[in-house]
PDB file of C-alpha atoms in Angstrom:
ATOM      1  CA  MET X   1      41.169 -20.635  52.470  1.00  0.00           C
ATOM      2  CA  PHE X   2      38.570 -22.868  50.632  1.00  0.00           C
ATOM      3  CA  GLU X   3      40.084 -26.347  48.725  1.00  0.00           C
ATOM      4  CA  ILE X   4      38.404 -27.412  45.718  1.00  0.00           C
ATOM      5  CA  ASN X   5      39.184 -30.182  43.421  1.00  0.00           C
ATOM      6  CA  GLY X   6      42.072 -30.640  45.440  1.00  0.00           C
ATOM      7  CA  LYS X   7      43.630 -27.156  45.347  1.00  0.00           C
ATOM      8  CA  SER X   8      43.567 -24.203  48.041  1.00  0.00           C
ATOM      9  CA  TYR X   9      41.935 -20.868  47.622  1.00  0.00           C
ATOM     10  CA  GLU X  10      42.022 -17.427  48.895  1.00  0.00           C
ATOM     11  CA  LEU X  11      39.923 -14.510  49.006  1.00  0.00           C
ATOM     12  CA  LYS X  12      41.907 -11.112  48.653  1.00  0.00           C
ATOM     13  CA  TYR X  13      40.662  -8.231  47.545  1.00  0.00           C
ATOM     14  CA  ASN X  14      42.350  -4.391  46.611  1.00  0.00           C
ATOM     15  CA  LEU X  15      40.273  -1.290  45.630  1.00  0.00           C
ATOM     16  CA  LYS X  16      40.272  -1.631  41.957  1.00  0.00           C
ATOM     17  CA  ARG X  17      38.773  -5.751  42.799  1.00  0.00           C
ATOM     18  CA  VAL X  18      36.217  -3.256  44.614  1.00  0.00           C
ATOM     19  CA  GLU X  19      35.429  -1.803  42.527  1.00  0.00           C
ATOM     20  CA  MET X  20      34.644  -4.691  39.578  1.00  0.00           C
ATOM     21  CA  ILE X  21      32.106  -5.948  42.235  1.00  0.00           C
ATOM     22  CA  GLU X  22      30.373  -2.887  43.166  1.00  0.00           C
ATOM     23  CA  ALA X  23      30.228  -2.532  39.113  1.00  0.00           C
ATOM     24  CA  ALA X  24      28.338  -6.509  38.831  1.00  0.00           C
ATOM     25  CA  VAL X  25      26.092  -5.942  42.417  1.00  0.00           C
ATOM     26  CA  GLY X  26      25.481  -2.011  41.287  1.00  0.00           C
ATOM     27  CA  MET X  27      25.441  -1.324  44.916  1.00  0.00           C
ATOM     28  CA  PRO X  28      28.617   0.288  46.768  1.00  0.00           C
ATOM     29  CA  THR X  29      30.169  -1.877  49.469  1.00  0.00           C
ATOM     30  CA  MET X  30      30.071  -0.493  52.613  1.00  0.00           C
ATOM     31  CA  ALA X  31      26.467   0.346  51.617  1.00  0.00           C
ATOM     32  CA  ASP X  32      25.512  -3.708  50.995  1.00  0.00           C
ATOM     33  CA  LEU X  33      27.780  -3.909  54.118  1.00  0.00           C
ATOM     34  CA  SER X  34      25.367  -1.409  56.014  1.00  0.00           C
ATOM     35  CA  THR X  35      21.985  -2.214  54.863  1.00  0.00           C
ATOM     36  CA  HIS X  36      22.276  -5.661  55.409  1.00  0.00           C
ATOM     37  CA  ARG X  37      24.302  -5.879  58.556  1.00  0.00           C
ATOM     38  CA  GLY X  38      27.473  -7.536  57.013  1.00  0.00           C
ATOM     39  CA  MET X  39      25.253 -10.593  55.244  1.00  0.00           C
ATOM     40  CA  PHE X  40      25.145  -9.762  52.027  1.00  0.00           C
ATOM     41  CA  GLY X  41      22.377 -11.590  49.701  1.00  0.00           C
ATOM     42  CA  ILE X  42      23.137 -14.495  47.383  1.00  0.00           C
ATOM     43  CA  SER X  43      23.853 -13.095  43.745  1.00  0.00           C
ATOM     44  CA  GLY X  44      25.856 -10.093  46.151  1.00  0.00           C
ATOM     45  CA  LEU X  45      27.831 -13.303  48.396  1.00  0.00           C
ATOM     46  CA  LYS X  46      28.907 -15.346  44.554  1.00  0.00           C
ATOM     47  CA  ALA X  47      30.377 -11.864  42.614  1.00  0.00           C
ATOM     48  CA  TYR X  48      32.691 -11.347  45.627  1.00  0.00           C
ATOM     49  CA  LEU X  49      33.128 -14.851  45.827  1.00  0.00           C
ATOM     50  CA  ALA X  50      34.255 -15.157  42.058  1.00  0.00           C
ATOM     51  CA  TYR X  51      36.035 -11.395  41.591  1.00  0.00           C
ATOM     52  CA  GLY X  52      38.331 -12.367  44.242  1.00  0.00           C
ATOM     53  CA  LEU X  53      38.855 -16.151  44.323  1.00  0.00           C
ATOM     54  CA  LYS X  54      42.616 -16.978  44.372  1.00  0.00           C
ATOM     55  CA  GLU X  55      44.459 -19.409  43.928  1.00  0.00           C
ATOM     56  CA  GLU X  56      46.989 -19.941  46.942  1.00  0.00           C
ATOM     57  CA  GLY X  57      50.538 -18.684  46.321  1.00  0.00           C
ATOM     58  CA  SER X  58      48.756 -17.264  42.679  1.00  0.00           C
ATOM     59  CA  ASP X  59      49.142 -13.884  41.501  1.00  0.00           C
ATOM     60  CA  ALA X  60      46.298 -13.868  38.964  1.00  0.00           C
ATOM     61  CA  PHE X  61      42.554 -13.511  40.040  1.00  0.00           C
ATOM     62  CA  VAL X  62      40.349 -17.089  38.719  1.00  0.00           C
ATOM     63  CA  SER X  63      38.707 -16.210  35.646  1.00  0.00           C
ATOM     64  CA  TYR X  64      34.757 -14.848  36.530  1.00  0.00           C
ATOM     65  CA  LYS X  65      33.058 -17.361  34.829  1.00  0.00           C
ATOM     66  CA  LYS X  66      34.940 -20.193  36.638  1.00  0.00           C
ATOM     67  CA  GLY X  67      34.369 -17.820  40.406  1.00  0.00           C
ATOM     68  CA  ILE X  68      30.803 -18.232  40.059  1.00  0.00           C
ATOM     69  CA  GLU X  69      31.112 -21.912  39.367  1.00  0.00           C
ATOM     70  CA  MET X  70      33.001 -22.115  42.236  1.00  0.00           C
ATOM     71  CA  ALA X  71      31.226 -19.574  44.358  1.00  0.00           C
ATOM     72  CA  GLU X  72      27.667 -21.653  43.926  1.00  0.00           C
ATOM     73  CA  ALA X  73      29.763 -24.956  44.905  1.00  0.00           C
ATOM     74  CA  LEU X  74      31.081 -23.448  47.876  1.00  0.00           C
ATOM     75  CA  ILE X  75      28.030 -21.904  49.654  1.00  0.00           C
ATOM     76  CA  GLU X  76      26.503 -25.224  49.012  1.00  0.00           C
ATOM     77  CA  ASN X  77      29.204 -27.633  50.196  1.00  0.00           C
ATOM     78  CA  GLU X  78      30.341 -24.814  53.305  1.00  0.00           C
ATOM     79  CA  GLY X  79      27.334 -23.135  53.783  1.00  0.00           C
ATOM     80  CA  TYR X  80      26.111 -19.250  53.863  1.00  0.00           C
ATOM     81  CA  VAL X  81      27.818 -18.576  57.105  1.00  0.00           C
ATOM     82  CA  ARG X  82      31.027 -19.732  56.853  1.00  0.00           C
ATOM     83  CA  VAL X  83      31.827 -18.345  53.557  1.00  0.00           C
ATOM     84  CA  ASN X  84      29.586 -15.155  54.125  1.00  0.00           C
ATOM     85  CA  GLY X  85      31.998 -14.489  57.577  1.00  0.00           C
ATOM     86  CA  ALA X  86      35.039 -15.810  55.324  1.00  0.00           C
ATOM     87  CA  VAL X  87      34.610 -13.279  52.520  1.00  0.00           C
ATOM     88  CA  LEU X  88      33.735 -10.166  55.449  1.00  0.00           C
ATOM     89  CA  GLU X  89      36.692 -11.252  57.134  1.00  0.00           C
ATOM     90  CA  ALA X  90      39.235 -10.800  53.829  1.00  0.00           C
ATOM     91  CA  LEU X  91      37.578  -7.189  53.190  1.00  0.00           C
ATOM     92  CA  GLU X  92      38.390  -6.145  57.356  1.00  0.00           C
ATOM     93  CA  ARG X  93      42.425  -7.698  56.260  1.00  0.00           C
ATOM     94  CA  ASP X  94      42.554  -5.864  52.935  1.00  0.00           C
ATOM     95  CA  CYS X  95      40.985  -2.994  52.618  1.00  0.00           C
ATOM     96  CA  PRO X  96      41.067  -1.511  56.331  1.00  0.00           C
ATOM     97  CA  PHE X  97      39.988   1.854  54.471  1.00  0.00           C
ATOM     98  CA  PHE X  98      36.315   0.621  54.783  1.00  0.00           C
ATOM     99  CA  PHE X  99      36.360   0.402  58.337  1.00  0.00           C
ATOM    100  CA  GLN X 100      38.690   3.228  60.142  1.00  0.00           C
ATOM    101  CA  VAL X 101      36.550   4.809  62.206  1.00  0.00           C
ATOM    102  CA  GLY X 102      37.061   8.996  62.373  1.00  0.00           C
TER     103      GLY X 102
END
């Protein structure tokens, strides 16, 4: 969870959101995770944030444009490692199909 301008935001993902992210970054999520050992590039991290941010308690995602602005601020203010970790944690929670073995 992140606080931005006095509002709390959370990351939520589903299959459709992941498809949108993959189209934006031009790489499958699993390929990105395995190739870079879970450390997204800055542009990829911004996309994962922009498409996954929702105001806490809301059903609607923030707009992509607003999400990108918020992503840049989060990375600069919270730090890359914390933000990247939050994205990975949310993906594990919301998309367990990525992490199923056998």
